[in-house]
CSV table of C-alpha atoms and ligand atoms in Angstrom, one decimal:
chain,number,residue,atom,x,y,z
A,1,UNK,CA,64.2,264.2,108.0
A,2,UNK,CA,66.4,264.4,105.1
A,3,UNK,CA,66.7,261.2,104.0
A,4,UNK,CA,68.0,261.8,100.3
A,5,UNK,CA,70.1,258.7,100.0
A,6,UNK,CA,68.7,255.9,101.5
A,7,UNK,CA,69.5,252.3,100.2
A,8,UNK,CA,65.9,251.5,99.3
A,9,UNK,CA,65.9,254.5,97.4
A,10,UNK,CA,65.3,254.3,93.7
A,11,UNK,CA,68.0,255.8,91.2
A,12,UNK,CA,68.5,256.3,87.4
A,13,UNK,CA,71.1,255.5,85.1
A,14,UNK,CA,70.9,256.8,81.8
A,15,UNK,CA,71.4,254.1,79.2
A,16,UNK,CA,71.6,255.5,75.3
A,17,UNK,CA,69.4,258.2,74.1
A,18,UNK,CA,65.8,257.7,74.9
A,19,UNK,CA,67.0,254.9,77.1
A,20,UNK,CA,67.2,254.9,80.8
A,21,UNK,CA,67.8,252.5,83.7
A,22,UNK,CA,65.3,253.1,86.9
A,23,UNK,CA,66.7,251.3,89.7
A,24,UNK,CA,64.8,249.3,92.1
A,25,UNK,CA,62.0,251.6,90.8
A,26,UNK,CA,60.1,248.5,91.4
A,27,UNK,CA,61.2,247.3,94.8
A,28,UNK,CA,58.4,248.7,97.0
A,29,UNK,CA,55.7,246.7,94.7
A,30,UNK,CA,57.5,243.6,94.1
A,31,UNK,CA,55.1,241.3,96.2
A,32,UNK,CA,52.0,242.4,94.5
A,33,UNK,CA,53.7,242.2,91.7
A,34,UNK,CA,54.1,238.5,92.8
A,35,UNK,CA,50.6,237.8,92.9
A,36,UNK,CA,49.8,239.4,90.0
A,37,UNK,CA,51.9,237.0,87.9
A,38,UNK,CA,50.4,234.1,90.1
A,39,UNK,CA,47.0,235.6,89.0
A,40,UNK,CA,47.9,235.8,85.5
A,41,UNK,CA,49.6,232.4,85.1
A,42,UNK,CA,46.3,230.7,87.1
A,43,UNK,CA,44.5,231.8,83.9
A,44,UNK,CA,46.9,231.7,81.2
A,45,UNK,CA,49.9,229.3,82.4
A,46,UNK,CA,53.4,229.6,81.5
A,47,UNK,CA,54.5,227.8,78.2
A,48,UNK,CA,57.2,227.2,76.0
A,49,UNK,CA,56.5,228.5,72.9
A,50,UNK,CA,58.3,227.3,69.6
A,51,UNK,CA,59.2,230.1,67.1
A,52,UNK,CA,58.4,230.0,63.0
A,53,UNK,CA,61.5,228.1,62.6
A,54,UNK,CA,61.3,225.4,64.8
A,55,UNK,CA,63.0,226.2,67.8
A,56,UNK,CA,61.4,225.9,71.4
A,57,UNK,CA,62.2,228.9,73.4
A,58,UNK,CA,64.3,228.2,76.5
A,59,UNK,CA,61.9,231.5,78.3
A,60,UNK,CA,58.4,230.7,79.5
A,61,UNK,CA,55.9,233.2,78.6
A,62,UNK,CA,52.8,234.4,78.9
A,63,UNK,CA,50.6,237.6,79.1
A,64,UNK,CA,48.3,240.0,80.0
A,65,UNK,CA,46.3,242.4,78.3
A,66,UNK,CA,44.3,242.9,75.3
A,67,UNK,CA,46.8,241.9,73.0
A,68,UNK,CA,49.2,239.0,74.1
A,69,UNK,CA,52.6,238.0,71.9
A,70,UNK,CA,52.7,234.8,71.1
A,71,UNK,CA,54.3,232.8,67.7
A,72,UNK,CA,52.7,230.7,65.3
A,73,UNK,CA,54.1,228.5,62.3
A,74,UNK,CA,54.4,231.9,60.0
A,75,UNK,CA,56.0,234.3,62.4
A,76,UNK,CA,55.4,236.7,65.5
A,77,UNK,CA,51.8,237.8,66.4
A,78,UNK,CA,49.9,239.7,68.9
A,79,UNK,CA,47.0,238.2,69.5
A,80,UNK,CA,43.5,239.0,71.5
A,81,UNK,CA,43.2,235.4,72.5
A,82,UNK,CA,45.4,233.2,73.9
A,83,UNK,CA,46.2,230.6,71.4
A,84,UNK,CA,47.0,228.0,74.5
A,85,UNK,CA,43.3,228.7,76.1
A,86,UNK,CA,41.2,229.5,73.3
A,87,UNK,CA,40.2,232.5,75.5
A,88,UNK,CA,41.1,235.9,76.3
A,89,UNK,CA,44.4,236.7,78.1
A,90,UNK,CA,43.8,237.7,81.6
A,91,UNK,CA,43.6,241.7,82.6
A,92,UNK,CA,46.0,243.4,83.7
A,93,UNK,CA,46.6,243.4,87.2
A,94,UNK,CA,46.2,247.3,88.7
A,95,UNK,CA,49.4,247.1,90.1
A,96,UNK,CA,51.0,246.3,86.8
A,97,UNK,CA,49.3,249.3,85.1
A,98,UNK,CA,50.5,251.5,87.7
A,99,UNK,CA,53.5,250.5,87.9
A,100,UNK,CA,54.0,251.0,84.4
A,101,UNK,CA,52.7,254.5,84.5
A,102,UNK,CA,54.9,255.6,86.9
A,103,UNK,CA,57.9,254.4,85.6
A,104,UNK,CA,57.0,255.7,81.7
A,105,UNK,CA,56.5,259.3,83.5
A,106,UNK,CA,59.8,259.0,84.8
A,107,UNK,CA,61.6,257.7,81.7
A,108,UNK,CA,59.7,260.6,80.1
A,109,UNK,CA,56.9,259.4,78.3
A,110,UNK,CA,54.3,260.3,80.2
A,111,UNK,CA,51.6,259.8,77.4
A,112,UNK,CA,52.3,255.7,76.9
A,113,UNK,CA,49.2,254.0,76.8
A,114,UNK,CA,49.9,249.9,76.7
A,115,UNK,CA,47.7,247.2,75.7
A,116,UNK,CA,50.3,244.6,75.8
A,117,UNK,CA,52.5,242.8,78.7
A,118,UNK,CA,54.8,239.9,78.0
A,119,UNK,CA,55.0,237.9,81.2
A,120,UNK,CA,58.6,236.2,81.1
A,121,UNK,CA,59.9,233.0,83.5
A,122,UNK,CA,63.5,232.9,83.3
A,123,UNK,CA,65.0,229.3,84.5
A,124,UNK,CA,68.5,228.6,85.4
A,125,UNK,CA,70.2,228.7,81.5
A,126,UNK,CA,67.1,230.5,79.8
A,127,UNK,CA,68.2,233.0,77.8
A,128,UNK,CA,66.8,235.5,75.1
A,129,UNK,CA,69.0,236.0,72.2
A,130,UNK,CA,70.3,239.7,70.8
A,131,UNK,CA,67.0,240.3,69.2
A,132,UNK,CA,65.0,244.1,68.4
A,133,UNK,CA,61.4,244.4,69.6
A,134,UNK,CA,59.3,245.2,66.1
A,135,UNK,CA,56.2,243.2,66.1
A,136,UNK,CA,54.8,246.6,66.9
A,137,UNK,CA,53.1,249.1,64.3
A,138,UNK,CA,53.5,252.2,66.1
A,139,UNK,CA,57.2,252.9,67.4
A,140,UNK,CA,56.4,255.9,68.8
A,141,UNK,CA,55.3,254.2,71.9
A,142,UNK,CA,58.5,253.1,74.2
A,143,UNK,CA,59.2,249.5,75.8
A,144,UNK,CA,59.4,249.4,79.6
A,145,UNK,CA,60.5,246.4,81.0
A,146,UNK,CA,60.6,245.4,84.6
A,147,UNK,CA,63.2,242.8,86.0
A,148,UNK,CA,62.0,240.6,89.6
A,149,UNK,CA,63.7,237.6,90.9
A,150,UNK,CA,66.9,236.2,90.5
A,151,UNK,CA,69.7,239.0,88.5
A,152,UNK,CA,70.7,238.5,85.0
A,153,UNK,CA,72.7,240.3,82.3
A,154,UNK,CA,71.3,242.3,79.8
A,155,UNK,CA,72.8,243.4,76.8
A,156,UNK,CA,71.9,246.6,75.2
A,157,UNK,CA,73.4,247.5,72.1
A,158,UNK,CA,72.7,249.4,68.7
A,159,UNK,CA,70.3,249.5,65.7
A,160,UNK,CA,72.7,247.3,63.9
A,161,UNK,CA,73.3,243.5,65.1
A,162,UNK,CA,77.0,244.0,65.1
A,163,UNK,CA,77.2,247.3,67.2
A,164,UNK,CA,78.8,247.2,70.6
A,165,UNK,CA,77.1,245.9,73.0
A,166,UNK,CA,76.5,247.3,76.6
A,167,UNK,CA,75.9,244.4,79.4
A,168,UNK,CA,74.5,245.1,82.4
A,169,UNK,CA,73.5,243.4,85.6
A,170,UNK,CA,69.1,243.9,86.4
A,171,UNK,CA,68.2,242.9,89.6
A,172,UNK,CA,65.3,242.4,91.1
A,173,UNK,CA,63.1,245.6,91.1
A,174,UNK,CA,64.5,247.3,88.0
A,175,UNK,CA,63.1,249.2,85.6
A,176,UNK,CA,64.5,249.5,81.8
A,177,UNK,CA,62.7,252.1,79.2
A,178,UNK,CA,63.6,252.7,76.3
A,179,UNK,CA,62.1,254.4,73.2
A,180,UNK,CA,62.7,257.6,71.1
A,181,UNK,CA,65.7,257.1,69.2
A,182,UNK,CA,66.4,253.7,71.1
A,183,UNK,CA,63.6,252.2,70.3
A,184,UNK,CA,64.7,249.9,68.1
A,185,UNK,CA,67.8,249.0,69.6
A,186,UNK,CA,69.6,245.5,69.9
A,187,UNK,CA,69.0,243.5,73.2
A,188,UNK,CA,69.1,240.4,74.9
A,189,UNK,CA,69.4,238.2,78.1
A,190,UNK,CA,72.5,236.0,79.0
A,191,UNK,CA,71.8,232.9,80.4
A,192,UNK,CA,70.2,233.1,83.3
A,193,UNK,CA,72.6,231.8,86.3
A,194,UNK,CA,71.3,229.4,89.4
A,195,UNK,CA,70.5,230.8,92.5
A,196,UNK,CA,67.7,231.1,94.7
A,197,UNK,CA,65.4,234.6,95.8
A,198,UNK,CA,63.7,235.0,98.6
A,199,UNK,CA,60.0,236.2,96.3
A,200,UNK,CA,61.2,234.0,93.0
A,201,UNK,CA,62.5,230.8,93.9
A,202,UNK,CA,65.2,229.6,91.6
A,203,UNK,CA,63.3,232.1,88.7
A,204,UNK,CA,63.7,235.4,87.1
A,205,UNK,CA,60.8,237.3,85.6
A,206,UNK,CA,60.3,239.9,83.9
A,207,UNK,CA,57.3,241.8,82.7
A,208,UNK,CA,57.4,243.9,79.6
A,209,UNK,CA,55.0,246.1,78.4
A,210,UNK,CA,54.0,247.4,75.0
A,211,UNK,CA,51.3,249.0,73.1
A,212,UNK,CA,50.7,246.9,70.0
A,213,UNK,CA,47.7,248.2,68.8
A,214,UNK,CA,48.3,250.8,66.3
A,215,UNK,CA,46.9,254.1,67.6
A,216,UNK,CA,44.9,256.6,65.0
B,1,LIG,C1,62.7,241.2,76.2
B,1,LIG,O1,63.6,241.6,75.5
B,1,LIG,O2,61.6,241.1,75.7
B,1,LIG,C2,62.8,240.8,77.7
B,1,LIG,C3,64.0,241.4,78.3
B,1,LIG,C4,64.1,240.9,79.7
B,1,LIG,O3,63.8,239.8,80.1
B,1,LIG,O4,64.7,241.7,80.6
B,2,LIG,FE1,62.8,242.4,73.7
């Protein structure tokens, strides 16, 4: 049957150059997703962490991987072990990995390899501030980001702070690449706004994965 068009049916919007939008790419996964967080945060829980200058981010965090993201008194780091645990991060859950495959081969980059994902928890208020993602050596490799839970806004902008900014709604399942000439583009989260989902609670997450190992 020809079935071209159906609601559950994933769709992409193009967002700047390099950049695209894959909605609800995620949909069909999102309860093993689920678990995986819940597997991930039973090893390494969800904290708070407090950035160089002082400031306690309103986002919880945490990762999987071989390299995790995490901040110290100097600065931003990716680090093998997590710094809450004294051990490793947890692997990545399969689903993750696949996931993440299949959504770089449909933004286009087919060859991204990552050893990094950020686990975010997103509270009623949390928010990430207009901020470019450059703790990684190698900017060949793109950023995919996946969105699951409650909606928020996300504003995409320029390689300059003060260029205009883009704000978009991502809702749960949704899939946001960027890389090639976007790579280093300005983004952010408005503050997240109360509600309840039927897999997240009264949360938002998001997983974002990166490679942050320099390749040779
Ligand atoms: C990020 O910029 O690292 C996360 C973006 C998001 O939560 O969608
Ligand atoms: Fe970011």
């Amino acid at each position: 049957m020809l079935d071209l068009f159906a609601d559950s049916d994933p769709w992409e919007e193009p967002l700047a150059p390099g950049a695209v939008i894959l909605r609800r790419f995620a949909l069909a996964r999102a309860e093993t997703l689920f678990q995986g967080i819940e597997a991930v945060a039973a090893i390494s829980p969800f904290r708070h962490m407090v950035t160089p200058g002082g400031y306690t981010m309103s986002v919880a965090m945490t990762n999987c991987g071989n390299l995790g993201w995490a901040t110290n008194e100097r600065g931003y780091l990716y680090s093998p072990v997590d710094p809450k645990t004294g051990h490793q991060w947890p692997k990545t859950p399969e689903v993750f990995s696949s996931l993440c495959y299949d959504a770089a081969v449909a933004a286009g980059y087919p060859h991204f390899r990552p050893d990094a994902c950020l686990v975010n928890r997103y509270a009623p208020g949390a928010k990430l501030s207009l901020h470019q993602d450059k703790d990684e050596p190698d900017l060949r490799a793109p950023i995919v980001s996946v969105s699951l839970g409650l909606p928020a806004i996300f504003q995409f902008g320029g390689l300059r702070r003060s260029d205009p900014l883009k704000r978009l709604m991502l809702e749960h399942g949704d899939v946001v690449v960027w890389g090639g000439e976007s790579r280093l583009f300005y983004h952010g989260i408005q503050p997240l706004k109360p509600g309840v989902h039927p897999l997240a609670g009264e949360y938002r997450y998001n997983l974002t994965f990166r490679q942050a190992a320099d390749s040779e």
